[in-house]
XYZ file of C-alpha atoms in Angstrom:
470
model
C 90.623 61.061 124.395
C 91.088 63.250 127.474
C 87.816 63.133 129.935
C 85.285 66.177 130.028
C 82.769 67.262 132.871
C 80.422 69.582 133.187
C 79.995 72.966 135.020
C 77.245 71.708 137.024
C 79.565 68.325 138.099
C 82.579 70.620 138.889
C 80.440 72.883 141.055
C 78.618 70.136 142.645
C 81.543 68.577 143.859
C 83.115 71.943 145.497
C 79.795 72.272 147.204
C 79.903 68.854 148.555
C 83.379 69.402 149.608
C 82.390 72.768 151.345
C 79.180 71.126 152.889
C 80.131 67.798 154.502
C 84.110 68.654 154.602
C 83.576 71.603 156.324
C 86.144 73.059 153.919
C 86.588 77.055 152.769
C 85.833 77.758 149.242
C 89.410 78.195 148.283
C 89.964 74.559 149.988
C 87.213 72.798 148.494
C 88.110 74.176 145.027
C 91.553 72.810 144.655
C 90.464 69.687 146.141
C 88.218 69.250 143.482
C 90.691 70.468 141.085
C 92.964 67.867 142.342
C 90.656 64.952 142.545
C 89.655 65.358 138.863
C 92.786 65.746 137.491
C 93.741 62.751 138.986
C 90.896 60.703 137.225
C 92.585 62.581 133.829
C 89.576 64.815 133.550
C 90.508 68.114 131.528
C 89.141 71.120 133.255
C 90.478 73.685 130.714
C 86.448 74.495 129.638
C 85.734 74.536 133.498
C 85.453 77.805 135.087
C 87.310 77.711 138.782
C 86.320 80.309 140.734
C 85.333 79.583 144.405
C 83.498 82.773 144.943
C 80.782 81.989 142.269
C 80.167 78.691 144.141
C 76.840 79.637 146.125
C 74.123 78.798 147.961
C 76.136 76.073 150.016
C 74.708 74.773 153.127
C 71.138 76.582 152.332
C 70.041 73.702 150.266
C 69.398 76.642 147.585
C 70.125 75.880 144.128
C 73.104 77.306 142.429
C 74.022 78.887 139.162
C 76.552 80.118 137.797
C 76.273 84.344 137.403
C 76.498 83.929 133.509
C 73.698 81.001 133.402
C 71.797 83.518 135.123
C 72.335 86.297 132.930
C 71.536 84.085 129.458
C 67.975 83.084 131.689
C 67.476 86.995 132.235
C 68.262 87.431 128.377
C 65.934 84.875 127.629
C 63.145 86.067 129.570
C 63.584 89.953 128.425
C 63.002 88.656 124.936
C 60.192 86.695 125.365
C 58.556 89.569 126.997
C 60.077 92.397 124.512
C 62.176 94.425 127.494
C 64.860 95.727 125.910
C 66.008 97.314 129.174
C 66.460 93.872 130.636
C 68.103 92.469 126.849
C 70.610 95.301 127.286
C 71.544 94.631 131.056
C 71.901 90.974 130.601
C 74.075 91.381 127.472
C 76.163 93.614 129.516
C 76.032 91.000 132.094
C 77.174 88.401 130.041
C 79.952 90.527 128.307
C 81.600 90.879 131.254
C 81.545 87.352 132.489
C 82.868 86.315 128.914
C 85.525 88.634 128.868
C 86.949 87.092 132.184
C 88.755 83.963 130.291
C 87.727 81.156 127.990
C 86.523 79.032 130.730
C 83.334 81.684 130.939
C 82.975 81.715 127.564
C 82.608 77.787 127.232
C 80.097 77.953 129.524
C 77.749 80.326 128.327
C 78.198 79.042 124.640
C 77.260 75.376 126.261
C 74.131 77.301 127.730
C 72.869 78.582 124.144
C 74.324 81.880 124.817
C 74.890 82.397 121.209
C 71.368 81.161 120.146
C 69.464 83.773 122.252
C 71.650 86.346 121.214
C 71.121 85.831 117.569
C 67.024 85.886 118.129
C 68.134 89.131 119.843
C 70.158 90.590 116.774
C 67.320 89.321 114.259
C 64.393 90.865 115.888
C 66.753 94.224 116.424
C 67.486 93.983 112.568
C 63.936 93.589 111.728
C 62.591 96.528 113.710
C 65.710 98.594 112.555
C 67.024 99.099 116.409
C 70.758 100.029 115.377
C 71.678 100.803 118.639
C 70.393 97.725 120.341
C 72.231 95.361 117.594
C 75.555 97.233 118.182
C 74.725 96.047 121.990
C 74.240 92.420 121.389
C 77.164 92.411 118.221
C 79.731 93.586 121.669
C 78.688 90.549 123.466
C 78.919 87.840 120.330
C 82.423 89.267 120.527
C 83.132 88.283 123.587
C 81.439 84.860 123.860
C 82.847 83.978 120.040
C 86.721 84.633 121.405
C 88.149 81.190 121.017
C 85.027 79.636 120.002
C 84.196 80.300 116.245
C 82.128 76.619 115.984
C 79.303 78.479 117.657
C 78.296 80.177 114.298
C 76.305 78.334 112.032
C 75.604 78.732 108.150
C 72.047 81.039 109.185
C 74.478 82.795 111.030
C 77.140 83.573 108.433
C 74.047 84.573 106.001
C 72.706 86.766 108.296
C 76.108 88.703 109.789
C 77.027 88.914 105.834
C 73.918 90.825 105.162
C 73.894 92.701 108.362
C 77.312 94.011 107.040
C 76.014 95.236 103.703
C 73.000 96.775 104.869
C 74.383 98.771 107.448
C 77.447 100.267 105.944
C 76.164 103.748 106.855
C 76.443 102.936 110.348
C 79.688 103.249 112.106
C 79.542 101.418 115.135
C 77.541 98.556 113.554
C 80.437 98.285 110.547
C 82.778 98.247 113.137
C 81.411 95.260 115.723
C 80.313 93.268 112.783
C 83.520 93.109 111.038
C 85.079 92.430 114.612
C 82.842 89.522 114.945
C 83.121 88.084 111.656
C 86.668 88.463 112.175
C 86.537 85.965 115.026
C 84.165 83.515 113.511
C 86.906 83.170 110.862
C 90.044 82.651 113.149
C 90.825 78.992 113.247
C 87.929 77.992 111.447
C 88.025 77.472 107.275
C 84.627 76.305 107.066
C 83.693 79.603 108.194
C 86.256 81.296 106.405
C 84.752 79.920 103.282
C 81.294 80.616 103.937
C 81.640 83.682 104.620
C 83.701 84.387 101.148
C 80.758 82.332 99.215
C 78.258 85.301 101.079
C 81.095 87.967 99.156
C 82.351 89.233 102.044
C 85.629 90.679 99.994
C 83.809 92.285 98.095
C 81.940 94.256 101.135
C 85.235 94.523 102.903
C 86.399 96.558 100.210
C 83.385 98.880 100.023
C 83.697 99.901 103.738
C 87.321 100.136 103.089
C 86.508 102.607 100.306
C 83.617 104.442 101.951
C 85.824 104.943 105.502
C 89.392 105.509 104.292
C 90.135 109.036 104.339
C 88.007 109.013 107.931
C 88.131 106.492 110.146
C 91.467 104.495 111.303
C 90.037 102.319 113.416
C 87.668 100.499 110.897
C 90.422 100.507 108.087
C 92.607 98.600 110.888
C 89.700 96.254 111.569
C 89.011 95.736 107.578
C 92.850 95.019 107.702
C 92.719 92.690 110.098
C 89.517 90.713 108.811
C 91.478 90.316 105.236
C 94.574 89.302 107.006
C 92.157 86.448 108.600
C 90.714 85.270 104.979
C 94.095 84.076 104.360
C 95.210 82.164 107.002
C 95.379 78.334 106.980
C 95.173 77.928 110.681
C 92.460 75.301 110.925
C 93.991 71.941 111.925
C 90.620 70.184 111.352
C 90.905 70.332 107.540
C 93.705 68.964 105.705
C 94.246 71.755 103.704
C 92.460 75.339 103.379
C 91.717 77.949 100.627
C 94.008 80.903 102.248
C 95.946 81.208 98.719
C 92.605 81.082 96.754
C 91.232 84.312 98.786
C 94.512 86.136 98.980
C 93.988 85.657 94.759
C 90.506 86.968 94.823
C 91.206 89.637 97.047
C 93.520 91.142 94.883
C 92.161 90.053 91.502
C 88.603 91.084 92.201
C 88.630 94.394 93.585
C 92.341 95.978 92.937
C 92.957 95.716 96.716
C 96.996 96.267 96.291
C 96.631 99.617 94.905
C 93.912 101.028 97.406
C 95.661 99.420 100.150
C 99.239 101.066 98.985
C 97.116 104.553 98.419
C 95.438 103.891 101.991
C 98.996 103.565 103.269
C 100.249 106.753 102.186
C 97.383 108.532 103.982
C 98.483 106.753 107.037
C 102.173 107.649 107.220
C 101.584 109.542 110.377
C 99.835 106.585 112.447
C 102.245 103.718 112.584
C 99.274 101.600 114.213
C 97.024 101.495 110.875
C 99.606 101.705 108.683
C 101.769 98.809 110.353
C 98.227 97.054 109.732
C 98.168 97.604 105.933
C 101.710 96.907 105.402
C 101.055 93.574 106.732
C 98.066 93.043 104.985
C 100.270 93.912 101.593
C 102.394 90.822 103.056
C 99.597 88.499 103.033
C 98.419 89.343 99.231
C 101.668 89.159 97.991
C 101.461 85.468 97.497
C 102.024 85.480 94.035
C 105.003 86.944 91.378
C 102.599 88.910 89.587
C 101.415 90.554 92.484
C 104.643 91.658 94.048
C 105.511 92.972 90.880
C 102.290 94.819 90.806
C 103.026 96.539 94.092
C 106.550 97.676 92.348
C 105.280 98.762 89.302
C 102.569 100.953 91.739
C 105.672 102.541 93.247
C 105.630 100.328 96.428
C 109.368 99.823 96.638
C 110.199 103.371 97.170
C 107.313 103.907 99.517
C 107.690 101.255 101.946
C 111.563 101.999 101.910
C 111.194 105.715 102.984
C 108.548 104.375 105.771
C 111.066 102.141 106.971
C 113.615 104.767 106.874
C 111.370 107.588 108.749
C 110.224 104.840 111.322
C 113.558 103.055 111.840
C 112.890 103.521 115.986
C 109.456 101.857 115.744
C 109.905 98.431 117.001
C 106.178 97.741 115.735
C 106.415 99.696 112.178
C 110.052 97.847 111.649
C 108.465 94.280 111.855
C 105.742 95.029 109.422
C 107.940 96.274 106.989
C 110.348 93.722 107.165
C 107.621 91.019 106.556
C 105.809 92.729 103.570
C 109.613 93.579 102.138
C 110.144 89.700 102.667
C 107.360 88.583 100.871
C 107.482 90.802 98.105
C 111.686 89.599 97.457
C 109.882 86.476 96.462
C 109.842 88.473 92.832
C 113.749 88.936 91.565
C 112.649 91.769 90.051
C 111.896 93.037 94.043
C 114.906 92.202 95.441
C 117.341 94.220 92.695
C 115.055 97.411 93.323
C 115.418 96.599 96.770
C 118.819 96.941 97.063
C 119.369 99.340 94.100
C 117.025 101.750 96.706
C 119.404 101.375 99.441
C 117.479 98.710 101.091
C 120.307 96.723 102.287
C 121.623 99.722 104.463
C 118.089 100.527 105.759
C 117.483 96.839 107.040
C 120.930 96.724 108.277
C 120.396 100.044 109.740
C 117.032 98.643 111.733
C 119.156 95.406 112.658
C 121.710 97.459 114.591
C 119.054 99.577 116.206
C 117.002 96.812 117.362
C 119.552 94.385 118.279
C 118.001 93.561 121.299
C 115.023 92.490 119.830
C 114.657 89.045 118.545
C 111.502 88.679 116.686
C 113.045 92.164 114.553
C 116.548 90.461 114.074
C 114.797 87.215 112.982
C 112.449 89.013 110.170
C 115.629 91.033 109.057
C 117.738 87.944 109.064
C 115.484 86.068 106.680
C 114.654 89.356 104.938
C 118.171 89.176 104.074
C 118.357 85.479 103.203
C 115.426 86.059 100.679
C 116.969 88.539 98.976
C 120.533 87.435 98.364
C 118.969 83.828 97.490
C 120.502 83.217 93.990
C 121.604 86.379 93.601
C 125.544 86.841 93.430
C 125.420 90.109 92.614
C 123.216 91.074 95.356
C 125.434 88.962 97.632
C 128.806 91.319 97.015
C 126.586 94.100 97.582
C 125.301 93.046 101.202
C 128.901 91.872 101.897
C 130.210 95.301 100.585
C 127.947 96.951 103.403
C 129.298 94.635 106.319
C 125.810 92.478 106.675
C 127.808 89.332 107.128
C 129.097 90.677 110.579
C 125.493 91.701 111.424
C 124.127 88.665 111.353
C 126.589 86.659 112.952
C 126.291 89.233 115.748
C 122.413 88.835 115.996
C 123.371 85.432 116.769
C 125.660 85.686 119.114
C 123.365 87.982 121.066
C 120.001 85.807 120.511
C 121.576 82.372 121.296
C 118.777 80.990 122.959
C 116.082 81.698 120.160
C 115.890 79.303 117.853
C 114.144 81.558 114.798
C 117.140 84.118 114.972
C 119.310 80.639 114.799
C 117.673 79.615 111.762
C 117.434 82.508 109.954
C 120.970 83.557 110.688
C 122.221 80.363 109.092
C 119.833 80.611 106.594
C 121.475 84.220 105.109
C 124.949 82.766 105.782
C 124.399 79.519 103.849
C 122.568 81.691 100.654
C 125.105 84.330 101.339
C 127.939 81.757 100.373
C 126.063 79.015 98.170
C 127.009 80.923 94.732
C 129.821 83.148 96.014
C 132.245 81.079 97.702
C 135.154 83.515 97.609
C 133.087 84.891 100.924
C 134.062 81.697 102.795
C 137.198 82.395 104.035
C 135.952 85.892 105.349
C 133.222 84.371 107.286
C 135.280 81.939 108.680
C 137.609 84.568 109.570
C 134.152 86.237 111.412
C 133.951 83.182 113.554
C 131.139 81.812 111.651
C 132.136 78.269 112.008
C 132.099 78.574 116.132
C 128.939 80.374 116.284
C 126.661 78.112 113.619
C 128.081 74.851 114.959
C 127.070 75.989 118.477
C 123.718 76.253 117.301
C 123.976 73.042 115.282
C 124.914 70.982 118.660
C 122.415 73.284 121.106
C 119.023 73.253 119.032
C 117.804 70.476 117.511
C 114.961 72.326 115.652
C 117.568 74.216 113.615
C 119.642 71.264 112.821
C 118.985 71.009 109.118
C 119.456 74.833 108.554
C 122.849 74.791 110.600
C 123.944 71.549 108.585
C 123.501 73.603 105.443
C 125.255 76.524 106.293
C 128.239 74.401 107.697
C 128.277 72.275 104.439
C 128.607 75.720 102.194
C 131.148 76.674 104.436
C 133.317 73.903 103.670
C 133.024 72.695 107.389
C 133.043 68.928 108.318
C 129.813 68.121 109.007
C 127.907 64.537 109.495
C 125.940 64.117 106.492
C 123.395 61.464 106.702
C 121.928 58.752 103.888
C 118.201 58.305 105.175
C 117.595 55.900 102.174
C 120.015 54.183 100.286
C 117.698 52.889 97.874
C 118.223 49.073 98.374
C 115.768 46.538 97.609
C 113.472 44.782 100.358
C 111.050 42.249 100.031
C 107.669 43.444 99.898
C 105.149 41.839 102.515
C 101.761 41.336 102.040
């Protein structure tokens, strides 16, 4: 376990350097950092700002600005001074927006507890303007600190969303706040789902869909967060179950597709809608439903109309990759000239590694176990473009991985394309990736094997019997 210290200990060490060794602020700070690091102390939660170490030489007690602001907020709450509360919230928000150490310092000094008390007070008084001020401060405070909220807070903020759906600012800020509390925190996600947050989000989406792109985008981001499995502290999450709940209990796929059509001229909002659809396409029947609703034609048309937009192309590729998990969808994509559009996007954005990666993985998924689609892909000149992307992005492991998988899936069931690929230099490109990138050895080895190239195959376990040790 790494050693930790408090902000007060660190500040005292800096002041000591300044007072006893007559160092300037920058020198005192650097010396304190080196001393603590040499002792194995982690300082990623410590504010390292010499300008905030005050009171040196005069004996006065020194406090960080964010701590002073929290104390002022407590005083304002005690005497019911709304002006002081808003002023203190603004100061705390400004400090928390600097970086994570400032947020950690605020959290360690009970900023969340005081702000939560303020929210409850203003909720009972129906002072919605002041609730928004507190929510904005909480948004800054809990960015990267989802552990601060507790079960009581989960219940309260879910109720706040339900009871103030007519207030645009509260809706926007409370959803953003809930999203931050659910990021990298499985317990909070499950807690909010237990408070029926999914139904509340879809109600908000229905109410604001035609008049507020910002809220539509925020709801999409929140839905995506519910489908994450990003909390390393739990053995497994419920991302799949949450996606299933969103689709089966709220008719979300149909609504999201309809709203996507409404925002065809707004790439930022439409991109998040597409990304959300991709996150929800976790079952074969969900992919089929999107196709039955006309989603394939619409998505490919959106790709055709936005081929110059890197962001929308990337999001559409992510969606197509998810949908292509259904074999009927694969055929539908190719039937509607999907390969031509994907390859055009790959050509236009050849210099962009992330798009090349997504185009390659999209191709790999579509042609997997589909000989007829492999023929179409080869006929449209796809292999040469995939190999070109691998050559352009030799240092990008994701591009190398997905390029290898696309080549491997192409020849695994259509051996007649082995020689043409070898003539295009596939072996040289893949073997370079095999030797240079440890992270994609398995994919490169699989591609080389199916191309009939010499490759060392290691038998990791021979099945030999050994004596059991007691």
